[in-house]
PDB file of C-alpha atoms in Angstrom:
ATOM      1  CA  MET A   1      -4.497  -5.974 -22.995  1.00  0.00           C
ATOM      2  CA  ARG A   2      -3.352  -5.020 -19.809  1.00  0.00           C
ATOM      3  CA  ILE A   3      -0.451  -3.652 -18.395  1.00  0.00           C
ATOM      4  CA  HIS A   4       2.129  -6.417 -16.880  1.00  0.00           C
ATOM      5  CA  VAL A   5       5.724  -5.952 -16.273  1.00  0.00           C
ATOM      6  CA  GLY A   6       7.807  -5.031 -19.346  1.00  0.00           C
ATOM      7  CA  SER A   7       5.216  -3.147 -20.887  1.00  0.00           C
ATOM      8  CA  GLN A   8       6.240  -0.181 -23.081  1.00  0.00           C
ATOM      9  CA  VAL A   9       4.100   2.520 -21.847  1.00  0.00           C
ATOM     10  CA  ASN A  10       3.672   6.330 -22.853  1.00  0.00           C
ATOM     11  CA  HIS A  11       3.656   9.317 -19.771  1.00  0.00           C
ATOM     12  CA  PRO A  12       0.367  10.713 -19.350  1.00  0.00           C
ATOM     13  CA  GLU A  13       0.767  14.116 -19.734  1.00  0.00           C
ATOM     14  CA  LEU A  14       4.909  13.881 -21.341  1.00  0.00           C
ATOM     15  CA  GLN A  15       6.517  13.066 -24.200  1.00  0.00           C
ATOM     16  CA  ARG A  16       8.416  10.164 -22.430  1.00  0.00           C
ATOM     17  CA  VAL A  17       8.541   6.379 -22.859  1.00  0.00           C
ATOM     18  CA  GLY A  18       9.045   3.815 -20.031  1.00  0.00           C
ATOM     19  CA  THR A  19       8.906   0.249 -18.865  1.00  0.00           C
ATOM     20  CA  VAL A  20       6.709  -1.283 -16.663  1.00  0.00           C
ATOM     21  CA  VAL A  21       9.486  -3.134 -13.905  1.00  0.00           C
ATOM     22  CA  ASP A  22       7.525  -3.740 -10.723  1.00  0.00           C
ATOM     23  CA  ILE A  23       3.344  -3.321 -10.175  1.00  0.00           C
ATOM     24  CA  HIS A  24       2.116  -3.548  -6.364  1.00  0.00           C
ATOM     25  CA  THR A  25      -1.799  -3.801  -6.151  1.00  0.00           C
ATOM     26  CA  ASN A  26      -3.406  -1.134  -3.500  1.00  0.00           C
ATOM     27  CA  PRO A  27      -5.116  -3.719  -0.724  1.00  0.00           C
ATOM     28  CA  ALA A  28      -7.502  -1.421   0.191  1.00  0.00           C
ATOM     29  CA  CYS A  29      -8.851  -0.075  -3.784  1.00  0.00           C
ATOM     30  CA  LEU A  30      -7.175  -3.251  -5.291  1.00  0.00           C
ATOM     31  CA  LEU A  31      -5.675  -0.393  -7.986  1.00  0.00           C
ATOM     32  CA  ARG A  32      -2.243  -1.436  -9.307  1.00  0.00           C
ATOM     33  CA  GLN A  33       0.725   1.252  -8.888  1.00  0.00           C
ATOM     34  CA  LEU A  34       2.921   0.489 -11.436  1.00  0.00           C
ATOM     35  CA  VAL A  35       6.788   1.652 -11.243  1.00  0.00           C
ATOM     36  CA  VAL A  36       8.363   2.254 -14.471  1.00  0.00           C
ATOM     37  CA  GLU A  37      11.573   3.520 -15.536  1.00  0.00           C
ATOM     38  CA  TRP A  38      11.608   6.153 -18.183  1.00  0.00           C
ATOM     39  CA  ASP A  39      13.851   6.467 -21.280  1.00  0.00           C
ATOM     40  CA  ASP A  40      16.589   8.356 -19.096  1.00  0.00           C
ATOM     41  CA  GLY A  41      16.566   6.112 -16.049  1.00  0.00           C
ATOM     42  CA  GLU A  42      14.646   8.316 -14.270  1.00  0.00           C
ATOM     43  CA  ILE A  43      12.240   5.674 -12.062  1.00  0.00           C
ATOM     44  CA  GLU A  44       8.468   6.786 -10.930  1.00  0.00           C
ATOM     45  CA  GLU A  45       5.864   5.122  -9.614  1.00  0.00           C
ATOM     46  CA  LEU A  46       2.485   5.881 -11.092  1.00  0.00           C
ATOM     47  CA  GLU A  47      -1.349   4.188 -10.453  1.00  0.00           C
ATOM     48  CA  GLU A  48      -2.296   2.467 -13.899  1.00  0.00           C
ATOM     49  CA  LEU A  49      -5.463   4.637 -14.141  1.00  0.00           C
ATOM     50  CA  GLU A  50      -3.557   7.273 -15.295  1.00  0.00           C
ATOM     51  CA  PHE A  51      -2.876   5.343 -18.816  1.00  0.00           C
ATOM     52  CA  GLY A  52      -6.130   4.532 -19.491  1.00  0.00           C
ATOM     53  CA  PRO A  53      -9.454   2.589 -18.920  1.00  0.00           C
ATOM     54  CA  LEU A  54      -8.651  -0.585 -16.833  1.00  0.00           C
ATOM     55  CA  GLU A  55      -8.888  -4.000 -19.291  1.00  0.00           C
ATOM     56  CA  ASP A  56      -9.273  -7.236 -17.377  1.00  0.00           C
TER      57      ASP A  56
END
C-alpha cells in the first residue's frame, strides 16, 4: 500500500517509528518526499524510496 499522510513508518536505518505529516512531490522526477515526525518529536524529510519499493 502506498504511504500517505498519517501512515506509520519505521526509519530505514535506525530503530525509530514516526508518522508522515506531509508529502511533497518533486516535479522534475515525480518522486515523493515524506515529512516524518518521529516519536521523539524530531521532524525529518526523506525520499519515499528509502522506505522500500514504490507501490501504486
